[in-house]
Every structure is written in structure tokens, then in C-alpha cells.
Coordinates of C-alpha atoms in Angstrom, one line a residue:
V23 CA 2.1 5.5 13.2
A24 CA 0.6 7.8 15.8
G25 CA 3.2 10.5 15.7
G26 CA 2.4 12.5 12.6
V27 CA 4.8 13.0 9.7
W28 CA 8.6 13.1 10.2
K29 CA 11.3 14.3 7.8
T30 CA 15.0 13.6 7.4
T31 CA 17.5 15.7 5.4
D32 CA 20.6 13.5 6.3
A33 CA 19.6 10.1 4.9
G34 CA 17.9 9.0 8.1
M35 CA 20.5 9.9 10.7
T36 CA 18.2 12.4 12.3
W37 CA 14.4 13.2 12.0
H38 CA 12.2 16.1 12.9
N39 CA 8.4 16.4 13.0
V40 CA 6.7 18.5 10.3
T41 CA 3.0 18.2 11.1
D42 CA 2.7 19.4 14.7
G43 CA 0.3 22.3 14.8
F44 CA -1.2 21.4 11.4
I45 CA -3.0 18.0 11.8
A46 CA -5.9 17.1 14.0
T47 CA -5.2 13.4 14.3
S48 CA -1.8 11.8 14.5
A49 CA -2.1 8.3 13.0
V50 CA -0.8 8.3 9.4
G51 CA -1.9 5.3 7.3
A52 CA -0.3 6.4 4.0
L53 CA 2.3 9.0 2.9
T54 CA 3.2 9.8 -0.7
V55 CA 5.5 12.3 -2.4
S56 CA 4.7 13.4 -5.9
D57 CA 7.3 12.3 -8.6
A58 CA 6.3 15.3 -10.8
D59 CA 6.8 17.8 -8.0
P60 CA 8.5 16.5 -4.8
N61 CA 7.4 19.6 -2.9
V62 CA 3.9 18.1 -3.0
I63 CA 3.2 15.5 -0.3
Y64 CA -0.1 13.7 0.6
A65 CA -0.7 12.2 4.0
G66 CA -3.7 9.8 4.5
M67 CA -4.7 9.6 8.2
G68 CA -5.7 6.6 10.2
E69 CA -3.6 3.4 10.2
S70 CA -4.9 0.5 8.2
T71 CA -3.2 -2.3 10.2
I72 CA -6.3 -2.8 12.2
R73 CA -5.2 -3.9 15.6
G74 CA -7.7 -3.9 18.5
D75 CA -6.3 -0.6 19.6
V76 CA -6.1 0.9 16.1
S77 CA -6.0 4.7 15.8
A78 CA -8.5 6.4 13.4
G79 CA -7.8 9.5 11.3
D80 CA -9.6 12.5 9.7
G81 CA -8.9 12.2 6.0
V82 CA -6.2 13.6 3.8
Y83 CA -3.7 16.4 4.3
R84 CA -1.6 18.0 1.6
S85 CA 1.7 20.0 1.6
T86 CA 3.0 22.0 -1.3
D87 CA 6.2 23.1 0.4
S88 CA 8.0 19.9 1.3
G89 CA 6.2 19.6 4.6
K90 CA 6.6 23.1 6.0
S91 CA 2.8 23.6 6.1
W92 CA -0.2 21.3 5.6
T93 CA -3.8 21.8 4.4
H94 CA -6.7 19.5 5.3
C95 CA -8.3 18.1 2.1
G96 CA -11.4 16.4 3.4
L97 CA -12.4 12.7 3.4
A98 CA -12.6 12.8 7.2
A99 CA -15.2 10.0 7.4
T100 CA -12.9 7.5 5.7
R101 CA -11.2 7.0 9.1
H102 CA -8.5 4.5 8.0
I103 CA -6.5 5.2 4.8
S104 CA -4.5 2.3 3.3
E105 CA -2.7 3.9 0.3
I106 CA -2.3 7.1 -1.7
R107 CA -1.1 7.1 -5.3
V108 CA -0.2 10.3 -7.3
H109 CA -0.1 10.5 -11.1
P110 CA 3.5 10.5 -12.2
R111 CA 3.1 13.6 -14.3
N112 CA 0.5 15.6 -12.5
P113 CA 0.7 16.3 -8.7
D114 CA -2.9 17.3 -8.6
H115 CA -4.2 14.0 -9.9
V116 CA -4.3 11.7 -6.8
Y117 CA -6.0 8.5 -5.7
V118 CA -6.9 7.4 -2.2
A119 CA -7.6 3.9 -1.0
A120 CA -9.8 4.2 2.0
F121 CA -10.5 1.2 4.2
G122 CA -13.2 3.0 6.2
D123 CA -14.4 2.4 9.8
A124 CA -12.6 -0.6 11.3
F125 CA -15.3 -1.1 13.9
G126 CA -18.5 -0.8 11.8
Q127 CA -20.0 -0.5 8.4
N128 CA -19.9 2.9 6.6
P129 CA -20.4 4.0 3.0
E130 CA -17.2 6.0 2.8
R131 CA -15.1 2.9 1.9
G132 CA -13.4 2.5 -1.4
I133 CA -11.3 4.3 -4.0
Y134 CA -11.4 8.1 -4.3
R135 CA -10.0 10.3 -7.0
S136 CA -9.2 14.0 -7.1
T137 CA -8.0 15.9 -10.2
D138 CA -7.6 19.3 -8.4
G139 CA -5.1 18.5 -5.7
G140 CA -7.7 17.3 -3.1
R141 CA -10.1 20.3 -3.3
S142 CA -12.8 17.9 -4.4
W143 CA -13.1 14.1 -4.5
D144 CA -15.1 11.5 -6.5
Q145 CA -15.7 8.0 -5.0
V146 CA -14.9 6.0 -8.1
L147 CA -15.1 2.5 -6.6
H148 CA -17.4 1.4 -3.8
V149 CA -18.1 -2.3 -3.4
G150 CA -20.1 -2.2 -0.2
D151 CA -20.3 -0.8 3.3
K152 CA -18.4 -3.8 4.7
A153 CA -15.4 -3.8 2.4
G154 CA -12.8 -1.1 2.3
A155 CA -9.8 -0.6 0.0
A156 CA -6.6 -2.4 1.2
D157 CA -4.2 -1.6 -1.6
L158 CA -3.9 0.4 -4.8
T159 CA -1.3 0.4 -7.6
F160 CA -0.6 1.5 -11.2
D161 CA 2.2 1.2 -13.7
P162 CA 3.9 4.6 -13.7
R163 CA 4.4 4.3 -17.5
N164 CA 0.7 3.6 -18.0
P165 CA -1.2 5.3 -15.0
D166 CA -4.6 4.9 -16.8
V167 CA -4.4 1.2 -15.6
L168 CA -5.1 0.8 -11.9
Y169 CA -5.5 -2.3 -9.7
A170 CA -7.3 -2.0 -6.4
T171 CA -7.9 -4.6 -3.7
M172 CA -11.0 -4.6 -1.5
W173 CA -11.0 -6.2 2.0
E174 CA -14.2 -7.2 3.8
A175 CA -13.1 -7.0 7.5
H176 CA -14.0 -5.6 10.8
R177 CA -12.7 -5.3 14.3
N178 CA -14.2 -5.6 17.7
F179 CA -12.1 -5.3 20.8
W180 CA -12.4 -9.1 21.3
E181 CA -12.1 -10.3 17.6
L182 CA -11.0 -9.7 14.1
S183 CA -13.2 -10.9 11.1
S184 CA -11.2 -11.0 7.9
G185 CA -12.7 -12.1 4.6
G186 CA -16.0 -12.1 2.9
P187 CA -17.8 -12.0 -0.5
D188 CA -16.9 -8.4 -1.1
S189 CA -13.1 -9.0 -0.9
G190 CA -11.3 -9.1 -4.2
I191 CA -9.2 -7.5 -6.9
W192 CA -10.5 -4.8 -9.2
K193 CA -9.0 -3.2 -12.3
S194 CA -9.6 0.0 -14.2
T195 CA -8.2 0.9 -17.7
D196 CA -9.7 4.4 -17.8
R197 CA -8.1 6.2 -14.8
G198 CA -10.8 4.9 -12.4
D199 CA -13.9 5.9 -14.4
T200 CA -15.0 2.2 -14.5
W201 CA -13.9 -0.9 -12.8
T202 CA -14.0 -4.7 -13.4
D203 CA -13.9 -7.4 -10.8
I204 CA -11.0 -9.7 -11.8
S205 CA -10.9 -11.7 -8.5
R206 CA -11.8 -15.0 -10.1
N207 CA -9.8 -14.6 -13.3
E208 CA -7.9 -17.7 -14.6
G209 CA -5.3 -18.9 -12.1
L210 CA -6.6 -17.0 -9.0
P211 CA -8.5 -19.0 -6.3
S212 CA -11.7 -20.2 -7.9
G213 CA -13.6 -20.7 -4.7
G214 CA -13.7 -20.0 -1.0
L215 CA -13.6 -16.7 0.8
L216 CA -10.9 -14.1 -0.1
G217 CA -9.4 -11.9 2.6
K218 CA -6.8 -9.1 2.6
I219 CA -4.8 -8.8 -0.7
G220 CA -1.7 -6.8 -1.5
V221 CA -1.0 -5.8 -5.1
A222 CA 1.9 -4.2 -7.0
A223 CA 2.4 -3.5 -10.7
S224 CA 5.9 -3.7 -12.1
P225 CA 7.2 -0.3 -13.3
V226 CA 9.8 -2.3 -15.5
Q227 CA 7.7 -4.9 -17.4
A228 CA 4.4 -3.8 -18.9
G229 CA 1.5 -6.0 -17.8
R230 CA 3.3 -7.7 -14.9
V231 CA 1.5 -7.4 -11.6
W232 CA 1.8 -9.4 -8.3
A233 CA -0.9 -10.1 -5.8
L234 CA -0.4 -11.5 -2.3
V235 CA -3.6 -13.2 -1.4
E236 CA -5.2 -14.2 1.9
A237 CA -7.7 -17.0 0.9
Q238 CA -9.4 -20.1 2.1
E239 CA -8.2 -21.9 -1.1
R240 CA -4.7 -21.7 -2.5
P241 CA -3.4 -18.6 -0.6
G242 CA -0.1 -17.1 -1.4
L243 CA 1.7 -15.0 -4.0
Y244 CA 0.4 -14.8 -7.6
R245 CA 1.7 -13.1 -10.7
S246 CA 0.1 -12.0 -13.9
D247 CA 2.1 -11.0 -17.1
D248 CA -0.9 -10.0 -19.1
F249 CA -2.4 -7.1 -17.1
G250 CA -4.4 -9.4 -14.8
E251 CA -6.1 -11.5 -17.4
T252 CA -4.4 -14.8 -16.2
W253 CA -2.4 -15.6 -13.1
Q254 CA 0.2 -18.0 -11.9
H255 CA 0.4 -19.3 -8.3
L256 CA 4.0 -18.9 -7.4
T257 CA 4.3 -19.9 -3.7
D258 CA 2.2 -20.4 -0.6
N259 CA 5.2 -19.7 1.7
N260 CA 3.6 -18.8 5.1
D261 CA 6.5 -16.4 5.8
L262 CA 5.1 -14.0 3.2
R263 CA 1.5 -14.0 4.6
Y264 CA 1.8 -14.4 8.4
R265 CA -0.8 -12.3 10.2
P266 CA -2.3 -11.0 7.0
W267 CA -4.4 -8.2 8.6
Y268 CA -1.1 -6.6 9.8
Y269 CA 1.0 -7.1 6.6
M270 CA 0.3 -8.3 3.0
H271 CA 2.4 -5.6 1.3
V272 CA 4.2 -6.5 -1.9
V273 CA 6.7 -4.1 -3.6
A274 CA 8.0 -4.3 -7.2
D275 CA 11.6 -3.3 -7.9
T276 CA 12.0 -0.2 -10.0
A277 CA 14.8 -1.6 -12.2
E278 CA 14.7 -5.4 -12.3
A279 CA 11.5 -7.0 -13.6
D280 CA 12.1 -10.3 -11.8
T281 CA 12.8 -8.7 -8.4
V282 CA 9.9 -8.3 -5.9
Y283 CA 9.8 -7.7 -2.2
V284 CA 7.3 -8.7 0.6
N285 CA 7.0 -7.0 4.0
N286 CA 6.1 -9.3 6.9
L287 CA 7.8 -10.2 10.2
S288 CA 10.9 -10.1 8.1
L289 CA 11.6 -8.4 4.8
W290 CA 11.8 -10.9 1.9
R291 CA 13.2 -10.6 -1.6
S292 CA 12.8 -12.7 -4.7
N293 CA 15.0 -12.5 -7.8
D294 CA 13.1 -15.1 -9.9
G295 CA 9.8 -13.4 -10.4
G296 CA 8.3 -14.4 -7.0
K297 CA 8.9 -18.1 -7.0
T298 CA 11.6 -18.2 -4.2
F299 CA 12.5 -15.7 -1.5
T300 CA 15.5 -14.9 0.7
R301 CA 15.4 -12.8 3.9
I302 CA 16.9 -9.3 4.1
A303 CA 18.0 -8.2 7.5
T304 CA 16.4 -5.0 8.8
P305 CA 17.2 -3.2 12.1
H306 CA 13.8 -4.3 13.6
G307 CA 11.1 -6.8 12.9
D308 CA 7.5 -6.2 11.8
N309 CA 8.2 -4.7 8.4
H310 CA 5.4 -2.5 6.9
D311 CA 6.6 -0.5 3.9
L312 CA 9.4 -0.1 1.4
W313 CA 10.1 2.7 -1.1
I314 CA 12.6 2.1 -3.9
D315 CA 14.1 5.0 -5.8
P316 CA 12.9 4.9 -9.5
A317 CA 16.2 6.4 -10.6
D318 CA 18.5 4.2 -8.4
N319 CA 17.1 0.9 -7.1
R320 CA 19.9 0.6 -4.6
R321 CA 18.6 3.7 -2.8
R322 CA 15.6 2.9 -0.6
I323 CA 13.6 3.7 2.6
Q324 CA 12.2 0.9 4.7
S325 CA 9.9 1.2 7.7
N326 CA 9.2 -1.2 10.5
D327 CA 8.2 -1.2 14.2
G328 CA 11.6 0.1 15.1
G329 CA 11.3 3.2 12.9
A330 CA 12.5 4.2 9.4
N331 CA 15.8 3.3 7.8
V332 CA 17.6 4.4 4.7
S333 CA 19.9 2.3 2.5
F334 CA 22.2 3.2 -0.4
N335 CA 23.3 -0.4 -1.2
G336 CA 20.1 -2.3 -1.8
G337 CA 19.5 -3.2 1.8
A338 CA 22.9 -4.6 2.7
S339 CA 23.1 -2.0 5.4
W340 CA 20.7 0.6 6.9
S341 CA 21.2 4.1 8.3
T342 CA 19.7 3.8 11.7
I343 CA 18.6 1.4 14.5
Y344 CA 15.5 2.3 16.4
N345 CA 14.2 5.8 15.9

């Protein structure tokens, strides 16, 4: 995560760097390609897996030529960016989930929105100077509805503090203009501190959303089938939430409504809506991200501490080992 952005044109067999000479900081926390125009790529700088030696970034960069060149788009004070989401039909409409400074309070935490390709930004959700955005998702068929998670956490070189009253899940139904705290909706933990939360809306079944919750009471994976109004606690399997500050990423399948994935030490898959999980072998442990092709869910890119891997058979085999 401290080597810039890399590109492959042969399904992951070889890679080449595309950001040298363009970016001022090298740690990339989020990388998103526009569905509407795949020439448009956004990179959010500063990793959000806040180790004691975590690398900070300087905001957002944008490419409009598939990575041949990059332009800085601001938000330098956000320092650590967790996620970037681009409107499925408009490459200039983009959201940034900014964690903020890992080592101190700062007001630049929260959700940002741009409707002009990053030339200007509005901070549309700010809970407090101690809680930054950990995750962000929307249903590609209904991108007006967004779910964001806020994480109250900080690092010192000798400790990590995770959880606090400003942690939680927020929802917007108007493209981010207004937000509602849904952290204590029916079925979610009713008491105790909340920590880091991963969230994913299903692109297959309207209203279905998963939340992987670090909590003092009833931690684990939850699912809502009514746009977050009510929730079901599915499992407290510790394999899904080990070292939550480092993981807590949940990914919805793009073709099967009951299939969902969780990245952790291993990569885990559920085919029954999140109740039970089986392990998927990856070339290396410490799994951090998974992209599934909206047009072919057997085609996917997965990233871990050994590098990036491509599969064309749903994860039965991967293109590379250690890159």
C-alpha cells in the first residue's frame, strides 16, 4: 500500500506502476474505476488499516486516461482515505470516505461528495473530530441511497483505541444531502460501544445490506432486507472479525443475492445469506479487498499482503503468487 497505483493488462501476470512522477505520497487507501467510463480512476491516498507505522496520504488523485496521467483533486488534510464510490452513471459524481488523522483529532473526517470530478468537494457527513469514515456503499441500481460507517479510533505508537460513542452506521436517501443515524435500529446491538464496521449493499436484491460489526455486545455479521430499518444477527464467527482494525471488509456478490464475502486472515464466502461461511484459498494470507465483475461474477480481483490476484473461475484458482 506504499507503492502507488499499479496496472495489469494481462490478467495479473505482470504489473507496471502508473503513478510514479504524478503523486506526492505513495500509500493508497482506496482505488476505484468508474463503471460509466473506465478511463476515469480515483485514488484515495493514505491507508486506513491503521497500524502503528501507518502511512498517511495527501488526498485524492484522478486519472481520465486509464492511468497514463494523474491530477491532484484536493482533500489533502484527510490523511487516511478508506473508500471511494463513483456514481454508476456519472464519472464526475464521486464520494470519498475519509478516516482522517490516525494519530489525533481533526475536523476533516467524514464523507465528502463531488459532482464535478473532484474540482470541488462538500463535506456531507461529519460526526465529530474523533470519528472518521470506515466504509461506504450504495446499491448501484439506486445510488441515491448510501450507507456509511463511522469509526471512533486513534493510534499512538504504543496503543490502539478502537470504539466510542461516535462510531456507528449512517444512511442517506438523497445522495448524501442528509443523513440518519441507524446504529441502534431494531436487531443491531442495543447497548455498549461500537467499533469499526464494514458495510455492503447487495446489487442484486433491493434493500439487502450487510454490516460486519465490532461491538462490546453481540458483535458479528448482521443483515437487513428492508434498507436498514431492521436487522438480523447472523453469526458471531470470530474468523470474520479477527483484528477488526486491520480488516472488517464485507463484499456482496454481483449476481447471487445470498452470496457474500468477508476479507480477514482468510477469505470467506457464504452462500446462505451470511449465516455460514467456508474458506476460499488465496495465494497469501491477510486479505483486504475483493472486486467482483458486475457482468460476470466469476471474474474477480483480490488483494492481500502477497499482492493482487485475478481469477476467472470464482476463486477456484488465481493468476499469481506474490507480486
